[in-house]
Coordinates of C-alpha atoms in Angstrom, one line a residue:
M1 CA -75.2 26.5 46.8
L2 CA -71.8 25.1 45.9
R3 CA -72.1 22.1 47.7
S4 CA -75.1 21.3 45.7
T5 CA -74.1 22.3 42.5
S6 CA -71.6 19.6 42.5
P7 CA -72.5 16.4 42.5
L8 CA -73.8 17.9 38.9
L9 CA -70.6 19.3 37.6
S10 CA -69.8 15.6 38.3
L11 CA -72.2 14.1 37.0
F12 CA -71.5 16.2 34.2
A13 CA -68.5 15.2 33.7
F14 CA -68.4 12.2 34.1
L15 CA -70.4 11.8 31.3
L16 CA -68.6 13.9 29.3
C17 CA -65.6 12.2 29.5
W18 CA -67.6 8.5 28.5
G19 CA -69.1 10.4 25.3
A20 CA -65.8 11.3 24.4
A21 CA -64.2 7.5 25.2
L22 CA -67.6 6.4 23.1
V23 CA -66.2 8.9 20.4
S24 CA -62.8 8.1 20.4
A25 CA -63.3 3.9 19.6
V26 CA -64.5 4.2 16.3
S27 CA -60.9 3.3 16.3
T28 CA -57.4 2.3 18.0
S29 CA -55.5 5.5 17.1
G30 CA -58.2 8.4 17.6
N31 CA -60.7 9.8 15.5
R32 CA -59.2 13.0 14.0
L33 CA -60.1 12.6 10.2
L34 CA -58.2 14.9 7.4
A35 CA -59.7 15.1 3.8
V36 CA -57.3 16.5 1.4
F37 CA -59.5 18.3 -1.5
D38 CA -57.8 19.6 -4.4
D39 CA -61.4 22.1 -3.9
V40 CA -63.1 21.3 -0.9
G41 CA -66.4 21.4 -2.9
E42 CA -66.0 18.3 -4.5
K43 CA -66.7 16.1 -1.5
E44 CA -70.0 15.9 -2.7
N45 CA -68.8 14.0 -5.1
Y46 CA -68.5 11.7 -2.7
S47 CA -70.8 11.6 0.2
K48 CA -71.9 8.4 0.7
F49 CA -68.5 7.7 1.6
L50 CA -67.6 10.5 4.3
G51 CA -71.2 10.0 5.8
D52 CA -70.3 6.3 6.4
L53 CA -66.8 7.7 8.2
E54 CA -68.9 9.8 10.2
G55 CA -70.9 7.8 11.1
R56 CA -68.5 5.5 12.7
G57 CA -67.5 8.1 14.5
F58 CA -64.7 10.8 12.8
Q59 CA -64.7 14.4 12.8
I60 CA -63.6 15.1 9.8
T61 CA -61.5 18.4 8.3
Y62 CA -61.8 19.9 5.0
E63 CA -58.3 21.3 3.4
T64 CA -57.1 22.5 0.4
P65 CA -53.2 21.6 -0.3
K66 CA -53.3 25.9 -0.5
S67 CA -54.5 25.8 2.6
E68 CA -51.9 28.5 4.9
S69 CA -53.7 26.7 8.3
L70 CA -52.6 23.1 7.1
T71 CA -51.0 21.0 9.9
L72 CA -49.9 18.2 10.5
F73 CA -48.7 17.9 13.5
H74 CA -48.9 20.5 16.9
L75 CA -46.2 21.6 19.1
G76 CA -43.9 18.0 18.7
E77 CA -48.0 16.0 18.0
R78 CA -50.0 14.6 15.7
A79 CA -52.8 17.4 14.2
Y80 CA -55.0 14.6 13.0
D81 CA -54.9 10.6 13.0
H82 CA -55.8 9.9 9.8
V83 CA -55.3 11.5 5.8
I84 CA -56.2 11.1 3.1
F85 CA -55.5 12.4 0.0
F86 CA -57.7 13.0 -2.8
P87 CA -56.6 14.0 -6.7
T88 CA -55.2 17.3 -6.4
K89 CA -54.4 19.3 -10.1
T90 CA -51.3 20.1 -8.2
K91 CA -47.8 20.0 -8.9
G92 CA -46.8 20.0 -5.3
L93 CA -48.9 19.9 -2.6
G94 CA -47.4 22.6 -0.6
P95 CA -43.9 23.8 2.4
N96 CA -47.0 21.8 4.9
L97 CA -47.0 18.5 2.6
T98 CA -43.5 17.5 2.0
P99 CA -42.6 14.0 1.7
Q100 CA -40.4 14.3 5.0
I101 CA -43.4 15.6 6.7
L102 CA -45.9 12.8 5.8
V103 CA -42.9 10.4 6.6
N104 CA -43.0 11.9 9.9
F105 CA -46.4 11.4 10.4
L106 CA -45.5 7.8 9.7
N107 CA -43.7 7.8 12.2
A108 CA -45.9 9.1 14.6
K109 CA -47.7 6.0 14.7
G110 CA -50.1 8.0 12.2
N111 CA -51.9 6.3 9.0
I112 CA -52.7 7.9 5.4
L113 CA -55.2 6.4 2.4
Q114 CA -53.7 8.0 -1.0
T115 CA -56.4 7.7 -4.2
L116 CA -55.6 8.3 -7.5
S117 CA -56.9 8.4 -10.9
S118 CA -55.8 8.0 -14.0
E119 CA -57.5 11.4 -15.3
T120 CA -55.2 13.5 -12.5
T121 CA -51.4 13.8 -12.7
T122 CA -50.1 12.6 -9.3
P123 CA -47.9 15.3 -7.0
N124 CA -44.7 14.8 -6.9
T125 CA -44.9 14.7 -3.0
L126 CA -46.6 11.5 -3.0
I127 CA -44.7 9.6 -5.6
S128 CA -41.6 10.9 -3.4
L129 CA -44.0 8.9 0.1
L130 CA -44.2 5.8 -2.8
A131 CA -40.5 5.8 -3.4
E132 CA -39.7 6.3 0.8
L133 CA -42.5 2.7 0.8
D134 CA -40.8 1.2 -2.5
I135 CA -43.7 1.6 -5.0
T136 CA -43.3 2.6 -8.2
L137 CA -46.0 4.6 -10.6
P138 CA -44.9 5.1 -14.0
S139 CA -42.4 8.3 -14.6
E140 CA -45.1 10.2 -16.7
R141 CA -46.8 10.1 -13.3
T142 CA -50.0 9.0 -14.0
G143 CA -50.8 6.0 -15.7
L144 CA -54.3 3.9 -16.6
V145 CA -54.6 -0.4 -16.6
V146 CA -57.9 -1.5 -18.6
D147 CA -58.2 -5.0 -19.8
H148 CA -60.3 -6.4 -22.7
F149 CA -61.7 -9.3 -21.1
S150 CA -62.5 -7.9 -17.6
Y151 CA -65.0 -5.0 -17.9
D152 CA -68.3 -2.8 -16.9
T153 CA -70.0 -4.1 -20.6
L154 CA -72.6 -1.2 -19.1
S155 CA -70.4 1.6 -18.6
A156 CA -67.1 1.1 -20.7
A157 CA -67.7 -1.4 -23.2
E158 CA -65.9 0.7 -26.2
T159 CA -63.0 2.0 -23.5
H160 CA -62.6 -0.9 -21.2
D161 CA -61.0 2.0 -18.7
V162 CA -63.7 0.6 -16.0
L163 CA -62.4 -2.8 -14.4
A164 CA -65.3 -5.4 -13.2
L165 CA -63.3 -7.8 -10.6
P166 CA -64.6 -10.1 -7.8
P167 CA -63.3 -8.9 -4.3
P168 CA -60.0 -10.0 -4.0
A169 CA -59.2 -13.5 -2.1
P170 CA -56.6 -13.2 0.3
V171 CA -52.8 -13.7 -0.4
R172 CA -51.8 -16.2 1.5
N173 CA -53.8 -19.6 3.1
D174 CA -53.1 -18.2 6.5
I175 CA -54.3 -15.0 6.7
S176 CA -58.1 -14.7 6.8
P177 CA -60.3 -12.8 4.5
L178 CA -60.4 -9.5 5.1
F179 CA -61.6 -7.7 2.5
S180 CA -64.2 -9.9 1.1
A181 CA -65.6 -12.5 3.8
G182 CA -69.3 -12.5 3.0
A183 CA -69.3 -11.1 -0.5
P184 CA -72.3 -13.0 -2.7
K185 CA -70.6 -15.1 -5.2
D186 CA -71.7 -13.0 -8.5
A187 CA -70.2 -9.7 -6.0
L188 CA -68.4 -7.5 -8.7
L189 CA -65.5 -4.2 -7.9
A190 CA -65.9 -1.2 -10.4
L191 CA -62.8 0.5 -10.7
P192 CA -62.8 2.9 -13.1
H193 CA -60.0 5.4 -14.3
S194 CA -57.6 2.8 -12.3
V195 CA -53.8 3.7 -11.9
G196 CA -52.0 0.6 -11.4
A197 CA -48.4 0.2 -9.1
V198 CA -45.2 -1.8 -8.7
L199 CA -44.3 -3.0 -5.4
G200 CA -41.0 -3.6 -4.3
P201 CA -39.9 -6.9 -2.5
R202 CA -40.4 -4.9 1.1
E203 CA -41.6 -7.1 4.0
H204 CA -44.4 -4.8 4.6
L205 CA -45.3 -4.0 2.0
T206 CA -48.7 -6.1 0.6
P207 CA -51.1 -6.3 -2.4
I208 CA -54.9 -5.8 -1.3
L209 CA -55.6 -6.3 -4.7
R210 CA -54.2 -6.9 -7.5
A211 CA -54.9 -6.3 -11.6
P212 CA -56.0 -9.7 -13.1
K213 CA -53.2 -11.2 -15.9
T214 CA -54.9 -9.9 -18.6
A215 CA -55.0 -6.4 -17.6
Y216 CA -52.0 -3.9 -18.4
S217 CA -50.5 0.5 -17.8
Y218 CA -50.3 2.7 -20.1
N219 CA -50.0 5.8 -20.7
P220 CA -53.5 7.4 -22.1
K221 CA -52.6 10.9 -23.7
E222 CA -49.6 9.1 -25.9
Q223 CA -52.6 6.3 -27.3
A224 CA -51.6 4.6 -30.3
E225 CA -53.6 2.5 -32.1
V226 CA -51.3 -1.1 -31.6
L227 CA -48.9 -0.6 -27.8
D228 CA -45.8 -2.0 -27.5
G229 CA -44.4 -3.6 -25.0
A230 CA -41.9 -1.0 -25.0
D231 CA -44.5 1.4 -24.0
L232 CA -46.4 -0.6 -21.0
F233 CA -45.4 0.4 -18.0
A234 CA -46.9 -3.1 -16.9
A235 CA -49.1 -5.6 -16.6
G236 CA -50.4 -8.5 -15.5
Q237 CA -50.0 -9.5 -11.3
Q238 CA -46.7 -7.2 -11.5
L239 CA -49.3 -4.8 -11.2
S240 CA -51.0 -4.0 -7.9
L241 CA -54.8 -1.7 -7.6
V242 CA -55.0 -1.2 -3.7
T243 CA -52.1 -1.6 -1.5
A244 CA -51.2 -1.5 2.0
F245 CA -48.2 -1.1 3.6
Q246 CA -47.3 -1.5 8.2
A247 CA -44.3 0.3 9.2
I248 CA -42.7 -1.5 12.0
N249 CA -44.5 0.5 14.0
S250 CA -48.0 -0.2 12.9
A251 CA -48.8 2.8 11.4
R252 CA -50.9 2.0 8.5
F253 CA -50.9 3.0 4.4
V254 CA -53.0 2.3 2.1
L255 CA -52.1 3.2 -1.7
L256 CA -55.9 2.9 -3.6
G257 CA -55.8 2.9 -7.1
S258 CA -59.4 4.4 -8.2
A259 CA -60.5 7.1 -6.1
E260 CA -63.2 7.0 -8.4
M261 CA -64.9 3.5 -6.8
L262 CA -65.3 5.6 -3.6
Q263 CA -67.2 8.1 -5.3
D264 CA -71.5 7.8 -4.6
K265 CA -72.8 6.9 -8.7
W266 CA -70.1 3.9 -8.4
F267 CA -72.0 2.8 -4.8
V268 CA -75.1 2.1 -6.2
T269 CA -74.7 1.7 -9.6
E270 CA -74.7 -1.5 -11.3
V271 CA -72.1 -3.3 -13.2
A272 CA -71.6 -6.0 -15.6
A273 CA -68.7 -8.6 -16.4
P274 CA -68.7 -10.0 -20.2
G275 CA -71.4 -12.7 -20.2
G276 CA -72.2 -12.2 -17.3
K277 CA -75.7 -10.7 -15.7
S278 CA -76.0 -7.1 -14.1
V279 CA -75.3 -6.4 -10.4
K280 CA -75.2 -4.0 -8.0
T281 CA -71.4 -3.0 -7.0
F282 CA -69.2 -4.3 -3.6
N283 CA -67.8 -0.5 -3.5
R284 CA -69.0 0.5 -0.1
E285 CA -68.6 -2.2 1.8
F286 CA -65.2 -2.7 0.3
A287 CA -64.4 0.8 0.4
K288 CA -65.8 0.7 4.3
R289 CA -63.8 -2.3 4.8
V290 CA -60.2 -0.9 3.6
S291 CA -60.5 2.4 5.2
A292 CA -61.6 0.5 8.3
W293 CA -58.2 -1.1 7.9
A294 CA -56.5 1.7 7.1
F295 CA -57.5 3.8 10.0
Q296 CA -57.0 0.5 12.4
E297 CA -60.6 -0.4 13.5
L298 CA -59.7 -3.9 11.7
G299 CA -56.9 -6.3 12.1
V300 CA -55.9 -4.5 15.2
L301 CA -54.4 -7.0 17.9
R302 CA -53.9 -6.0 21.3
V303 CA -51.6 -8.5 24.1
N304 CA -54.1 -8.4 27.4
W305 CA -51.4 -10.5 29.8
I306 CA -48.8 -12.5 29.6
E307 CA -48.0 -15.2 32.7
H308 CA -45.4 -17.9 33.2
H309 CA -45.1 -20.2 35.3
L310 CA -43.9 -23.4 37.2
N311 CA -45.8 -26.3 36.3
E312 CA -44.6 -29.0 39.4
V313 CA -46.9 -30.7 42.1
A314 CA -44.6 -30.2 45.5
A315 CA -42.8 -26.3 44.0
V316 CA -44.6 -23.6 44.7
N317 CA -46.2 -21.9 40.9
E318 CA -45.6 -18.3 41.8
S319 CA -46.7 -16.0 38.9
N320 CA -43.6 -14.7 36.1
P321 CA -41.5 -14.9 39.0
H322 CA -37.4 -14.1 37.3
I323 CA -35.3 -17.8 38.0
Y324 CA -36.3 -20.7 37.4
R325 CA -33.6 -24.3 37.5
V326 CA -32.9 -25.9 34.1
K327 CA -35.0 -29.1 34.0
N328 CA -38.6 -27.1 35.1
D329 CA -41.8 -28.0 33.5
V330 CA -42.7 -24.9 32.8
T331 CA -46.6 -23.1 31.4
Y332 CA -46.8 -19.9 28.7
T333 CA -49.8 -18.5 28.7
I334 CA -50.8 -15.0 26.9
S335 CA -54.4 -13.7 25.9
L336 CA -54.8 -11.2 22.6
S337 CA -57.7 -9.2 21.7
E338 CA -58.2 -8.5 18.3
Y339 CA -60.1 -5.6 17.6
A340 CA -62.9 -4.7 15.1
Y341 CA -64.6 -1.4 14.1
D342 CA -66.1 -0.3 18.4
K343 CA -65.3 -3.7 20.2
W344 CA -62.9 -5.7 21.1
T345 CA -62.9 -9.5 20.5
A346 CA -61.4 -12.9 21.2
F347 CA -58.3 -13.4 18.6
S348 CA -58.5 -16.7 15.9
L349 CA -55.6 -17.8 14.2
P350 CA -56.5 -18.7 10.9
A351 CA -57.5 -22.0 10.1
N352 CA -53.5 -22.8 8.3
D353 CA -51.8 -20.5 11.0
V354 CA -50.0 -21.0 13.8
L355 CA -49.0 -18.6 16.5
Q356 CA -45.7 -20.3 18.0
L357 CA -43.4 -19.2 21.5
E358 CA -39.8 -19.3 21.6
F359 CA -38.1 -19.4 24.1
S360 CA -34.0 -18.4 23.3
M361 CA -30.8 -17.4 24.3
L362 CA -29.3 -16.3 21.3
S363 CA -30.7 -19.1 19.3
P364 CA -34.3 -20.7 20.7
F365 CA -33.6 -23.9 22.3
H366 CA -37.1 -24.4 22.2
R367 CA -40.4 -22.8 19.2
L368 CA -43.1 -24.8 19.8
P369 CA -46.8 -23.7 19.0
L370 CA -49.2 -22.2 21.3
T371 CA -52.6 -23.9 21.7
L372 CA -56.2 -22.9 21.9
D373 CA -56.7 -23.1 26.8
A374 CA -60.6 -22.7 26.9
A375 CA -60.4 -22.3 30.3
H376 CA -58.8 -19.0 30.1
S377 CA -60.4 -17.3 26.8
T378 CA -63.5 -15.3 27.3
P379 CA -65.3 -13.8 24.6
E380 CA -63.7 -10.5 24.5
A381 CA -59.8 -12.1 24.9
S382 CA -58.2 -15.9 23.8
A383 CA -55.8 -17.1 25.7
Y384 CA -53.1 -19.5 23.5
T385 CA -50.6 -21.4 25.8
A386 CA -47.8 -24.4 25.8
S387 CA -46.1 -26.3 28.7
F388 CA -42.2 -28.0 28.0
K389 CA -39.4 -28.8 29.9
L390 CA -36.4 -25.8 30.2
P391 CA -33.1 -27.2 28.1
D392 CA -29.8 -28.1 30.5
Q393 CA -28.3 -25.1 30.3
H394 CA -28.1 -22.1 32.2
G395 CA -27.8 -18.1 31.6
I396 CA -30.0 -15.6 30.8
F397 CA -33.3 -16.7 28.2
N398 CA -36.0 -15.4 27.0
F399 CA -40.0 -15.9 26.3
K400 CA -41.0 -14.4 23.1
V401 CA -43.8 -14.1 20.6
N402 CA -42.8 -12.9 17.7
Y403 CA -45.7 -13.0 15.5
K404 CA -45.7 -11.2 12.0
R405 CA -49.1 -11.4 9.7
P406 CA -50.2 -9.2 6.6
F407 CA -53.0 -6.6 7.9
L408 CA -52.5 -7.3 11.4
T409 CA -50.8 -5.5 13.2
N410 CA -47.3 -6.5 15.0
V411 CA -47.3 -8.5 17.8
E412 CA -43.7 -8.5 20.0
E413 CA -43.3 -9.6 23.7
K414 CA -40.4 -10.7 24.8
N415 CA -40.2 -11.4 28.7
T416 CA -36.5 -12.3 30.1
V417 CA -35.8 -14.9 33.0
S418 CA -32.9 -16.3 34.5
V419 CA -32.1 -20.5 34.5
R420 CA -29.4 -21.4 37.3
H421 CA -28.5 -24.7 37.7
M422 CA -28.9 -27.2 40.5
A423 CA -28.4 -27.2 43.7
H424 CA -26.2 -28.7 45.7
D425 CA -29.0 -30.7 47.1
E426 CA -30.7 -31.2 44.0
W427 CA -29.1 -33.4 42.0
P428 CA -31.3 -36.9 42.8
R429 CA -29.3 -39.2 44.8
S430 CA -26.8 -41.8 43.1
F431 CA -28.6 -45.0 43.1
V432 CA -31.9 -43.2 41.2
I433 CA -29.3 -43.0 38.6
S434 CA -29.5 -46.4 36.6
G435 CA -25.7 -45.2 35.0
A436 CA -24.3 -44.9 38.4
W437 CA -25.4 -48.8 39.5
P438 CA -22.0 -50.8 37.8
W439 CA -19.6 -47.7 39.9
I440 CA -22.3 -48.6 43.4
A441 CA -21.3 -51.6 42.5
G442 CA -18.2 -51.5 42.3
I443 CA -17.8 -49.5 45.8
G444 CA -19.9 -51.8 47.0
A445 CA -17.4 -55.2 45.9
T446 CA -14.4 -52.8 47.0
V447 CA -15.5 -52.4 50.2
S448 CA -17.1 -55.8 50.9
G449 CA -13.3 -57.7 49.7
W450 CA -11.3 -55.1 52.1
V451 CA -14.1 -56.4 55.1
A452 CA -13.6 -59.1 54.0
F453 CA -9.9 -59.7 54.2
V454 CA -9.7 -57.2 57.4
A455 CA -12.4 -60.1 59.4
L456 CA -10.0 -63.4 57.9
W457 CA -6.6 -61.0 59.3
M458 CA -8.4 -60.1 62.3
Y459 CA -9.9 -64.4 63.5
S460 CA -6.9 -65.6 61.9
A461 CA -5.3 -67.4 64.7
P462 CA -1.5 -66.6 64.3
A463 CA 2.0 -68.9 63.9
D464 CA 2.9 -71.1 67.4
K465 CA 6.7 -69.4 68.3
N466 CA 7.4 -71.5 70.7
K467 CA 6.6 -75.0 68.9
N468 CA 8.3 -73.5 66.1
S469 CA 11.7 -72.7 68.1
K470 CA 11.6 -76.6 70.0
K471 CA 12.2 -77.8 66.5
V472 CA 14.8 -76.0 65.7
G473 CA 16.5 -76.6 69.1
S474 CA 16.7 -80.4 68.4
K475 CA 18.0 -80.5 65.1
K476 CA 20.8 -78.9 66.6
T477 CA 22.0 -80.9 69.7
N478 CA 21.6 -84.3 67.0

């Protein structure tokens, strides 16, 4: 009986593992998601957003900051892969969600999506976490962004506190339009009760959506008919409404200044900018892309393989050798894939971007662009290659690819090789080197002159001594 059931058990185990793999494939870093609400009942206001997350395979756990069972780590390992903080009225988040624990969660490659609202004061714990990331909020821990030129005329005709903005364009021309690609030309985002943040100069921070030049932030609890410049926290594009942070270990943090834009009603309602027609909001698609980036469903790069070898006709072109010779011709190839929601695809460089290879000792001897190698590329991976001649310098060198761009995980690959000098039998013969021809000619002239002198000396007849002696004797007789 046991023998007859063992194949069934094996098949069941295989299907179970296969099903688990499919579920976990939603994100490259896992599918365990913790959603923190002030009251778990508030999740009904975000049912469409949370339903979209569950539809993409996330297993969501709902907790409140006061829950005693809430913990981000268990036996030193992450208990969750991702965390969403919705606005809470509590001043602190309790002993299980201290700033240090949240920083440790990021250091353990966990991802955090934090939402804010001008209707709710931000907890001190999250203020301290933002300070660690060089993100600054108003000192009163709240603030309202208004714009009298870019607002929703249907829902905020008088208060102007619901911003109506187009989807964000890339912050640089060498970045893919991750959050606006495919959006209609007249698409609008509705951002009600937004809180703006000021970003420090830290290179890991990137604004996804900035406020318009005509927007400003102030404390709504201290309303006044006329606002002085001293009362404003910040204005214009100083304000970041949606901010991305990616750590060195590629852990991600997103600060969303308007939690209400994730609510069900703002997914289906229509908005209209001043002087424009009403259109359905782009909020649902934008929320999908922002959350997908935050939870590493988008913008994740993977190095599949790296190969370097000699590129010489008469040589044995071994793959990834540990030693080369000066002035060798070599070829370097790297294969990259990009994750998109549920599958790996070939990574395509943006139009104005360049992937570079460095061949360096203490400093780069070569910095070369890597070009697409169609022969070694597939629909799931792109291969980029470069060929060059090694420098006339022996020592320890590195093949290094250091590719770091906003909204993409970091690629930093280093392969160390030795470069030896020429062996005694590898130098070219002197007659091949044109610079040696004068010296060869001088040696030839010297040798030829010496041989001619020896031949002349050897074959020249010596003087007759007897004849000379007779002449001397006749002179004495006389």
